[in-house]
mmCIF file of C-alpha atoms in Angstrom:
data_model
loop_
_atom_site.group_PDB
_atom_site.id
_atom_site.type_symbol
_atom_site.label_atom_id
_atom_site.label_comp_id
_atom_site.label_asym_id
_atom_site.label_seq_id
_atom_site.Cartn_x
_atom_site.Cartn_y
_atom_site.Cartn_z
ATOM 1 C CA GLY U 1 160.680 102.441 91.211
ATOM 2 C CA ASN U 2 156.760 101.849 90.550
ATOM 3 C CA MET U 3 156.400 100.503 87.505
ATOM 4 C CA ALA U 4 152.781 102.071 87.329
ATOM 5 C CA ASN U 5 154.022 105.159 85.945
ATOM 6 C CA ASP U 6 156.934 104.014 83.850
ATOM 7 C CA PRO U 7 155.446 102.997 80.488
ATOM 8 C CA ALA U 8 158.414 100.967 79.232
ATOM 9 C CA ALA U 9 158.275 98.510 82.463
ATOM 10 C CA LEU U 10 154.516 98.442 82.023
ATOM 11 C CA GLU U 11 154.711 97.468 78.274
ATOM 12 C CA LYS U 12 157.570 94.979 79.287
ATOM 13 C CA ALA U 13 155.254 93.134 82.089
ATOM 14 C CA ILE U 14 152.486 92.797 79.465
ATOM 15 C CA GLY U 15 154.441 90.873 77.363
ATOM 16 C CA LEU U 16 155.754 88.645 79.911
ATOM 17 C CA PHE U 17 152.351 88.273 81.421
ATOM 18 C CA GLN U 18 151.250 87.405 77.554
ATOM 19 C CA GLN U 19 154.093 84.720 77.333
ATOM 20 C CA SER U 20 152.639 82.828 80.560
ATOM 21 C CA LEU U 21 149.236 83.159 79.187
ATOM 22 C CA GLU U 22 150.410 80.793 76.348
ATOM 23 C CA VAL U 23 151.476 77.712 78.964
ATOM 24 C CA ARG U 24 148.453 78.976 81.759
ATOM 25 C CA THR U 25 144.979 78.345 81.185
ATOM 26 C CA GLN U 26 141.883 78.072 82.751
ATOM 27 C CA ASP U 27 141.715 74.131 82.803
ATOM 28 C CA ASN U 28 145.399 74.121 83.266
ATOM 29 C CA LEU U 29 146.861 75.677 86.423
ATOM 30 C CA ARG U 30 143.605 77.725 86.698
ATOM 31 C CA GLN U 31 145.129 80.099 89.438
ATOM 32 C CA ASP U 32 148.149 81.168 87.576
ATOM 33 C CA TRP U 33 145.921 81.664 84.906
ATOM 34 C CA ILE U 34 143.660 83.804 86.787
ATOM 35 C CA TYR U 35 146.951 85.727 88.147
ATOM 36 C CA SER U 36 149.084 86.255 84.686
ATOM 37 C CA ILE U 37 145.471 87.227 82.957
ATOM 38 C CA SER U 38 144.625 89.892 85.778
ATOM 39 C CA GLY U 39 148.257 91.286 85.456
ATOM 40 C CA GLU U 40 148.224 91.649 82.210
ATOM 41 C CA ALA U 41 144.518 93.500 82.394
ATOM 42 C CA GLY U 42 146.341 95.577 85.172
ATOM 43 C CA ALA U 43 149.196 96.478 83.468
ATOM 44 C CA LEU U 44 147.640 97.294 80.414
ATOM 45 C CA SER U 45 144.709 99.722 82.600
ATOM 46 C CA ASP U 46 147.916 101.250 84.350
ATOM 47 C CA LEU U 47 149.204 102.326 80.746
ATOM 48 C CA ALA U 48 145.806 103.346 79.530
ATOM 49 C CA ARG U 49 145.427 105.956 82.434
ATOM 50 C CA LEU U 50 149.545 107.184 82.185
ATOM 51 C CA ARG U 51 148.617 107.748 78.740
ATOM 52 C CA GLY U 52 145.049 108.985 79.044
ATOM 53 C CA ASP U 53 144.071 106.486 75.884
ATOM 54 C CA ALA U 54 140.380 105.509 76.407
ATOM 55 C CA ALA U 55 141.403 102.583 73.703
ATOM 56 C CA LYS U 56 143.876 101.005 75.603
ATOM 57 C CA MET U 57 141.606 100.964 78.731
ATOM 58 C CA GLU U 58 139.030 99.258 76.603
ATOM 59 C CA GLU U 59 141.507 96.565 75.621
ATOM 60 C CA SER U 60 141.868 96.059 79.632
ATOM 61 C CA ASN U 61 137.987 95.999 79.880
ATOM 62 C CA THR U 62 138.161 93.127 77.052
ATOM 63 C CA ILE U 63 140.733 90.988 79.204
ATOM 64 C CA TYR U 64 138.892 91.737 82.713
ATOM 65 C CA ARG U 65 135.716 90.606 81.073
ATOM 66 C CA THR U 66 137.198 87.301 79.731
ATOM 67 C CA LEU U 67 138.556 86.723 83.012
ATOM 68 C CA LEU U 68 135.153 87.297 85.155
ATOM 69 C CA ALA U 69 133.463 85.294 82.547
ATOM 70 C CA SER U 70 135.453 82.120 84.160
ATOM 71 C CA LEU U 71 134.464 83.642 87.656
ATOM 72 C CA THR U 72 131.081 83.708 90.034
ATOM 73 C CA PRO U 73 130.328 85.880 92.840
ATOM 74 C CA GLU U 74 129.297 82.670 94.801
ATOM 75 C CA GLY U 75 132.769 80.437 93.882
ATOM 76 C CA ASP U 76 135.378 83.430 93.641
ATOM 77 C CA ARG U 77 133.603 85.951 95.344
ATOM 78 C CA ASP U 78 136.942 88.436 96.092
ATOM 79 C CA GLU U 79 138.383 88.018 93.089
ATOM 80 C CA TRP U 80 134.961 88.663 90.983
ATOM 81 C CA LEU U 81 134.358 91.842 93.086
ATOM 82 C CA ARG U 82 137.843 92.810 92.912
ATOM 83 C CA ALA U 83 137.762 92.396 88.863
ATOM 84 C CA SER U 84 134.091 94.111 88.696
ATOM 85 C CA THR U 85 135.096 96.851 90.450
ATOM 86 C CA ILE U 86 137.969 97.686 88.472
ATOM 87 C CA VAL U 87 136.132 97.052 85.200
ATOM 88 C CA ALA U 88 133.440 99.770 86.411
ATOM 89 C CA ASP U 89 136.555 101.814 87.511
ATOM 90 C CA ASN U 90 137.938 101.783 84.135
ATOM 91 C CA THR U 91 134.490 102.429 82.028
ATOM 92 C CA ARG U 92 134.499 105.387 83.882
ATOM 93 C CA PHE U 93 137.448 106.810 82.980
ATOM 94 C CA ILE U 94 136.624 105.849 79.672
ATOM 95 C CA ALA U 95 133.233 108.056 80.191
ATOM 96 C CA ASP U 96 135.504 110.525 81.453
ATOM 97 C CA LYS U 97 137.648 110.651 78.559
ATOM 98 C CA GLN U 98 135.088 110.404 75.939
ATOM 99 C CA VAL U 99 132.506 112.748 78.321
ATOM 100 C CA SER U 100 129.998 109.896 77.595
ATOM 101 C CA LEU U 101 126.827 109.938 79.737
ATOM 102 C CA ALA U 102 125.747 106.463 78.337
ATOM 103 C CA LYS U 103 129.386 104.894 79.483
ATOM 104 C CA LEU U 104 129.376 106.735 82.591
ATOM 105 C CA LYS U 105 125.657 105.021 83.396
ATOM 106 C CA GLU U 106 127.177 101.837 81.831
ATOM 107 C CA ALA U 107 129.781 102.369 84.660
ATOM 108 C CA ALA U 108 127.000 102.939 87.363
ATOM 109 C CA GLN U 109 124.936 99.904 86.918
ATOM 110 C CA LEU U 110 128.349 97.246 86.819
ATOM 111 C CA GLN U 111 129.438 99.036 90.534
ATOM 112 C CA ALA U 112 125.278 98.663 91.228
ATOM 113 C CA SER U 113 125.922 94.991 90.806
ATOM 114 C CA VAL U 114 128.967 94.448 93.133
ATOM 115 C CA TRP U 115 127.634 96.055 96.398
ATOM 116 C CA PRO U 116 124.836 93.280 96.880
ATOM 117 C CA HIS U 117 127.914 90.941 97.479
ATOM 118 C CA THR U 118 129.923 92.628 99.686
ATOM 119 C CA ALA U 119 128.040 91.488 103.272
ATOM 120 C CA ALA U 120 130.664 89.368 104.505
ATOM 121 C CA VAL U 121 133.603 90.813 102.704
ATOM 122 C CA ALA U 122 136.600 90.964 105.444
ATOM 123 C CA ASP U 123 138.945 92.165 102.933
ATOM 124 C CA GLN U 124 138.855 96.141 103.586
ATOM 125 C CA GLU U 125 141.444 96.781 101.210
ATOM 126 C CA LEU U 126 138.781 95.769 98.723
ATOM 127 C CA LEU U 127 135.863 97.016 100.488
ATOM 128 C CA ASN U 128 137.910 100.603 100.260
ATOM 129 C CA ARG U 129 138.527 100.078 96.315
ATOM 130 C CA ILE U 130 134.620 99.353 95.974
ATOM 131 C CA GLY U 131 133.763 102.487 97.676
ATOM 132 C CA GLY U 132 136.091 104.763 96.168
ATOM 133 C CA THR U 133 135.063 103.555 92.734
ATOM 134 C CA SER U 134 131.558 104.231 93.459
ATOM 135 C CA GLN U 135 132.651 107.743 94.690
ATOM 136 C CA ARG U 136 134.543 108.108 91.759
ATOM 137 C CA ILE U 137 131.603 107.637 89.397
ATOM 138 C CA ALA U 138 129.597 109.728 91.357
ATOM 139 C CA MET U 139 131.814 112.442 90.888
ATOM 140 C CA THR U 140 132.552 112.112 87.330
ATOM 141 C CA ALA U 141 128.630 112.604 86.774
ATOM 142 C CA GLY U 142 128.924 115.653 88.823
ATOM 143 C CA GLU U 143 131.392 117.054 86.264
ATOM 144 C CA MET U 144 129.032 116.354 83.573
ATOM 145 C CA LYS U 145 127.100 119.037 81.907
ATOM 146 C CA ASP U 146 123.910 117.551 82.239
ATOM 147 C CA PRO U 147 122.744 118.281 85.795
ATOM 148 C CA PRO U 148 119.377 115.570 85.947
ATOM 149 C CA ALA U 149 121.612 112.857 84.038
ATOM 150 C CA ALA U 150 123.969 113.300 86.424
ATOM 151 C CA LEU U 151 121.446 112.831 89.506
ATOM 152 C CA ALA U 152 120.117 109.732 87.649
ATOM 153 C CA ILE U 153 123.689 108.145 87.513
ATOM 154 C CA MET U 154 124.586 109.051 91.208
ATOM 155 C CA ASP U 155 121.221 107.828 92.743
ATOM 156 C CA ALA U 156 122.184 104.318 90.838
ATOM 157 C CA VAL U 157 125.627 104.794 92.384
ATOM 158 C CA LEU U 158 124.142 105.519 95.963
ATOM 159 C CA ALA U 159 121.391 103.317 96.270
ATOM 160 C CA PRO U 160 122.616 99.776 96.591
ATOM 161 C CA ILE U 161 125.567 101.307 98.785
ATOM 162 C CA PRO U 162 124.360 99.854 102.404
ATOM 163 C CA GLY U 163 124.432 102.237 105.553
ATOM 164 C CA SER U 164 126.889 100.819 106.703
ATOM 165 C CA ALA U 165 129.345 102.688 104.408
ATOM 166 C CA THR U 166 128.678 105.999 106.004
ATOM 167 C CA THR U 167 131.921 107.645 104.492
ATOM 168 C CA TYR U 168 131.079 106.677 100.727
ATOM 169 C CA ARG U 169 127.640 107.628 101.499
ATOM 170 C CA ALA U 170 128.291 111.087 103.002
ATOM 171 C CA ASN U 171 130.570 111.785 99.864
ATOM 172 C CA ILE U 172 128.042 111.319 97.556
ATOM 173 C CA GLU U 173 125.653 112.635 98.956
ATOM 174 C CA ALA U 174 127.328 115.682 99.222
ATOM 175 C CA GLU U 175 128.131 116.284 95.501
ATOM 176 C CA ARG U 176 124.338 115.036 94.882
ATOM 177 C CA GLY U 177 123.645 117.893 96.882
ATOM 178 C CA ARG U 178 125.601 120.177 94.671
ATOM 179 C CA ILE U 179 123.890 118.844 91.703
ATOM 180 C CA LEU U 180 120.277 119.137 93.128
ATOM 181 C CA TYR U 181 120.620 122.818 94.169
ATOM 182 C CA SER U 182 121.934 123.698 90.544
ATOM 183 C CA ILE U 183 118.790 122.230 89.322
ATOM 184 C CA ALA U 184 116.602 123.753 92.071
ATOM 185 C CA ALA U 185 118.099 126.841 91.572
ATOM 186 C CA ALA U 186 117.443 126.987 87.715
ATOM 187 C CA THR U 187 114.258 125.804 88.239
ATOM 188 C CA GLN U 188 113.332 128.177 91.052
ATOM 189 C CA ASP U 189 111.501 124.870 92.202
ATOM 190 C CA PRO U 190 111.546 124.254 96.168
ATOM 191 C CA ALA U 191 110.718 120.910 96.412
ATOM 192 C CA ILE U 192 114.227 120.385 94.398
ATOM 193 C CA MET U 193 115.663 122.515 96.814
ATOM 194 C CA ASP U 194 114.237 120.337 100.037
ATOM 195 C CA GLN U 195 115.921 117.429 98.488
ATOM 196 C CA ALA U 196 119.023 119.178 98.387
ATOM 197 C CA ILE U 197 118.971 119.897 102.104
ATOM 198 C CA ALA U 198 118.415 116.845 102.903
ATOM 199 C CA ALA U 199 121.191 114.829 100.722
ATOM 200 C CA TYR U 200 123.478 117.822 102.665
ATOM 201 C CA ARG U 201 122.259 116.931 105.542
ATOM 202 C CA SER U 202 122.866 113.217 105.094
ATOM 203 C CA ALA U 203 126.297 114.196 104.268
ATOM 204 C CA ILE U 204 127.123 115.411 107.761
ATOM 205 C CA VAL U 205 127.857 111.933 109.796
ATOM 206 C CA PRO U 206 131.079 111.366 111.354
ATOM 207 C CA GLY U 207 133.822 109.867 110.413
ATOM 208 C CA VAL U 208 134.047 112.833 107.283
ATOM 209 C CA GLU U 209 134.510 115.500 109.308
ATOM 210 C CA GLU U 210 137.438 117.231 107.303
ATOM 211 C CA ASN U 211 134.222 117.984 104.844
ATOM 212 C CA TRP U 212 131.771 119.194 107.185
ATOM 213 C CA ALA U 213 133.081 122.662 106.785
ATOM 214 C CA ASN U 214 132.154 122.402 102.973
ATOM 215 C CA VAL U 215 128.867 120.450 103.305
ATOM 216 C CA ARG U 216 127.584 123.135 106.121
ATOM 217 C CA SER U 217 128.290 125.958 104.213
ATOM 218 C CA ASN U 218 126.461 124.830 101.014
ATOM 219 C CA LEU U 219 123.570 123.697 103.426
ATOM 220 C CA ALA U 220 123.112 127.031 104.394
ATOM 221 C CA LEU U 221 123.097 128.374 100.586
ATOM 222 C CA ALA U 222 120.023 126.193 99.946
ATOM 223 C CA LEU U 223 118.538 126.983 103.446
ATOM 224 C CA ARG U 224 118.554 130.463 102.204
ATOM 225 C CA GLU U 225 117.764 129.473 98.810
ATOM 226 C CA LYS U 226 114.876 127.682 99.784
ATOM 227 C CA SER U 227 113.408 130.442 102.308
ATOM 228 C CA ARG U 228 113.477 133.128 99.584
ATOM 229 C CA MET U 229 112.037 130.748 97.151
ATOM 230 C CA SER U 230 108.931 129.807 99.223
ATOM 231 C CA GLY U 231 109.086 132.784 101.990
ATOM 232 C CA GLN U 232 109.505 130.837 104.899
ATOM 233 C CA PRO U 233 112.047 132.920 107.457
ATOM 234 C CA ASP U 234 112.874 130.032 109.630
ATOM 235 C CA GLN U 235 115.420 128.408 107.010
ATOM 236 C CA ARG U 236 117.293 131.585 107.014
ATOM 237 C CA VAL U 237 117.667 131.389 110.875
ATOM 238 C CA GLU U 238 118.440 127.577 109.952
ATOM 239 C CA ALA U 239 121.476 128.879 107.333
ATOM 240 C CA VAL U 240 122.485 131.327 110.062
ATOM 241 C CA GLU U 241 123.153 128.286 111.972
ATOM 242 C CA ALA U 242 124.651 126.538 109.500
ATOM 243 C CA TRP U 243 127.719 129.001 108.361
ATOM 244 C CA GLU U 244 128.346 129.466 111.826
ATOM 245 C CA ALA U 245 128.963 126.042 112.015
ATOM 246 C CA ALA U 246 131.498 125.869 108.528
ATOM 247 C CA GLN U 247 133.260 128.865 110.055
ATOM 248 C CA LYS U 248 134.420 126.956 112.730
ATOM 249 C CA ASP U 249 135.905 124.440 110.717
ATOM 250 C CA GLU U 250 136.689 126.753 107.792
ATOM 251 C CA THR U 251 140.463 126.695 106.946
ATOM 252 C CA ARG U 252 140.274 127.739 103.280
ATOM 253 C CA PRO U 253 140.629 131.432 103.466
ATOM 254 C CA LYS U 254 138.986 132.598 100.453
ATOM 255 C CA VAL U 255 136.364 130.463 101.490
ATOM 256 C CA TRP U 256 135.820 131.662 105.267
ATOM 257 C CA GLU U 257 135.616 135.164 103.771
ATOM 258 C CA ASN U 258 132.940 134.423 101.015
ATOM 259 C CA ASN U 259 130.934 132.434 104.124
ATOM 260 C CA GLN U 260 131.243 135.319 106.563
ATOM 261 C CA ARG U 261 129.970 137.763 103.870
ATOM 262 C CA ASN U 262 127.048 135.479 102.826
ATOM 263 C CA LEU U 263 126.220 135.137 107.019
ATOM 264 C CA ALA U 264 126.679 139.171 107.962
ATOM 265 C CA SER U 265 124.761 140.185 105.233
ATOM 266 C CA LEU U 266 121.876 137.404 105.496
ATOM 267 C CA LEU U 267 122.441 138.308 109.489
ATOM 268 C CA ASP U 268 121.366 142.272 108.325
ATOM 269 C CA GLU U 269 118.590 140.654 106.005
ATOM 270 C CA ILE U 270 116.750 138.994 108.976
ATOM 271 C CA GLY U 271 117.191 142.287 111.532
ATOM 272 C CA SER U 272 115.947 144.304 108.642
ATOM 273 C CA ASP U 273 112.700 142.030 108.138
ATOM 274 C CA ALA U 274 112.385 141.370 111.802
ATOM 275 C CA GLY U 275 112.194 144.973 112.699
ATOM 276 C CA SER U 276 109.937 145.884 109.508
ATOM 277 C CA SER U 277 107.574 143.267 111.202
ATOM 278 C CA GLY U 278 107.794 144.959 114.842
ATOM 279 C CA LYS U 279 109.514 142.350 116.569
ATOM 280 C CA ASN U 280 112.302 144.684 117.703
ATOM 281 C CA ALA U 281 113.696 142.482 120.331
ATOM 282 C CA ASP U 282 114.572 140.093 117.325
ATOM 283 C CA ALA U 283 115.799 143.162 115.295
ATOM 284 C CA PHE U 284 118.319 144.127 117.944
ATOM 285 C CA ALA U 285 119.764 140.798 118.378
ATOM 286 C CA PHE U 286 120.297 140.173 114.713
ATOM 287 C CA TYR U 287 121.611 143.294 114.347
ATOM 288 C CA GLN U 288 123.716 143.084 116.969
ATOM 289 C CA ARG U 289 125.322 139.589 115.270
ATOM 290 C CA SER U 290 125.503 141.158 111.796
ATOM 291 C CA ALA U 291 127.605 143.586 113.538
ATOM 292 C CA SER U 292 130.065 141.100 115.253
ATOM 293 C CA ALA U 293 129.878 139.150 111.762
ATOM 294 C CA TRP U 294 130.950 142.215 109.467
ATOM 295 C CA LEU U 295 133.755 143.568 112.494
ATOM 296 C CA THR U 296 135.219 139.680 112.776
ATOM 297 C CA LEU U 297 135.907 139.647 108.390
ATOM 298 C CA ARG U 298 137.552 143.120 108.735
ATOM 299 C CA ASP U 299 139.834 141.802 111.455
ATOM 300 C CA ARG U 300 140.108 138.672 109.424
ATOM 301 C CA LEU U 301 141.045 139.907 106.129
ATOM 302 C CA PRO U 302 144.339 139.150 104.964
ATOM 303 C CA ARG U 303 147.212 141.860 104.989
ATOM 304 C CA ASP U 304 146.533 142.065 101.488
ATOM 305 C CA ALA U 305 143.257 142.673 101.246
ATOM 306 C CA SER U 306 141.763 146.046 99.449
ATOM 307 C CA PRO U 307 141.567 149.469 102.009
ATOM 308 C CA GLN U 308 138.007 149.311 99.862
ATOM 309 C CA MET U 309 137.216 145.364 100.902
ATOM 310 C CA ARG U 310 138.410 145.925 104.831
ATOM 311 C CA GLY U 311 136.576 149.622 104.458
ATOM 312 C CA ASP U 312 133.261 148.301 103.264
ATOM 313 C CA ALA U 313 133.718 145.456 105.811
ATOM 314 C CA ALA U 314 134.159 148.326 108.693
ATOM 315 C CA GLU U 315 131.120 150.536 107.145
ATOM 316 C CA ASN U 316 128.689 147.803 107.317
ATOM 317 C CA GLY U 317 129.873 146.810 110.476
ATOM 318 C CA ALA U 318 129.107 150.272 111.709
ATOM 319 C CA ILE U 319 125.599 150.364 109.784
ATOM 320 C CA ALA U 320 124.687 147.041 111.864
ATOM 321 C CA LEU U 321 125.524 148.551 114.936
ATOM 322 C CA HIS U 322 123.642 151.681 114.400
ATOM 323 C CA ASN U 323 120.395 149.789 113.344
ATOM 324 C CA ALA U 324 120.915 147.977 116.229
ATOM 325 C CA ILE U 325 120.907 150.727 118.464
ATOM 326 C CA PHE U 326 117.333 151.962 116.710
ATOM 327 C CA TYR U 327 115.833 148.844 117.886
ATOM 328 C CA ALA U 328 117.294 148.917 121.431
ATOM 329 C CA PRO U 329 115.272 148.166 124.161
ATOM 330 C CA THR U 330 116.732 151.063 126.446
ATOM 331 C CA PRO U 331 118.734 153.938 125.105
ATOM 332 C CA ASP U 332 122.602 152.530 124.666
ATOM 333 C CA LYS U 333 125.590 154.728 124.971
ATOM 334 C CA ALA U 334 127.932 151.851 125.085
ATOM 335 C CA LEU U 335 126.367 150.694 121.678
ATOM 336 C CA LEU U 336 126.270 154.294 120.423
ATOM 337 C CA ASP U 337 130.271 154.794 121.740
ATOM 338 C CA ARG U 338 130.541 151.627 119.229
ATOM 339 C CA ALA U 339 129.048 152.690 116.491
ATOM 340 C CA ILE U 340 130.694 155.904 116.407
ATOM 341 C CA ALA U 341 134.033 154.529 116.667
ATOM 342 C CA SER U 342 133.232 151.854 113.841
ATOM 343 C CA TYR U 343 132.304 154.769 111.384
ATOM 344 C CA GLN U 344 135.439 156.549 112.303
ATOM 345 C CA ALA U 345 137.553 153.228 111.636
ATOM 346 C CA ALA U 346 135.760 153.042 108.264
ATOM 347 C CA ALA U 347 136.006 156.571 107.054
ATOM 348 C CA GLY U 348 139.694 155.754 107.883
ATOM 349 C CA ILE U 349 140.492 153.196 105.891
ATOM 350 C CA LEU U 350 138.074 154.388 102.930
ATOM 351 C CA ARG U 351 139.666 158.022 103.092
ATOM 352 C CA GLN U 352 143.086 156.167 101.886
ATOM 353 C CA PRO U 353 144.459 156.818 98.091
ATOM 354 C CA GLY U 354 143.247 154.875 95.462
ATOM 355 C CA VAL U 355 139.606 154.050 97.497
ATOM 356 C CA GLU U 356 136.271 154.963 95.839
#
């Protein structure tokens, strides 16, 4: 079985490693000593995680620091990198259990010291451990209830990561974007929202395609809010493009629904503003896109969606078509027929019992 999930086996392993250390020392059988002390510290670490025990994790770190005192990044590079990274991740675990920003800052500083020594490392598993630890520190920071402090920790984690580590940089940038967005929304600071937008854009890189839908929908939110803060309508169009791109890859039904409502509502807003500004061709185009977005939402809602929800989407689609007719360059009977049919379909849904 997996010893990491068996407390009794871990306790036994710790005892056996401690016995071996009675005869293995740094001066006598050094490589065996490194193996035994690493084993003892690793088993303690596994036991601490299994029990959620921060004090036990501190014990593990104390032993790892004894090991590190005998290693150098020049002479024992990979072993030093591995032990240093484990101490940083263990410290992150302690910070999470204690909800301690100070402890998490310590973890970030430890991990930042690791990256400068990784340029010539060929062991991909070790590089993945280093990158994964940096990412976990950033994610733990994002869960703390102090966005400015969390951002400082993320910046410290991100700074030393080389550009070649695109996956880890992208995942941390996505989390930075989320924190920057929360700060910008709370302070109504467009400059900080620009930083959130830049972070989200930095997270859309090859190799992390599975995250693109989520990042793009967050980018769309940031662009929409920046537009509202600064009155820059062009950014609303960029937000529409980001949501449309996100929706092509979004597989979570509820998230897709929320994105689609946001997209359709924003298209309505752009169409309305274009009409108010005398830009009839733009109003016509955006209202047609809005209608398509609303009616796509109506058709893709799950079977258990309430009649109210389905009816609202249908009615909003009909209204968008009706508005498009007003701005059409020439009378458009086909569009009028679509609008009437959409109103009739919406009325049929909304007449069902229990719908207000």
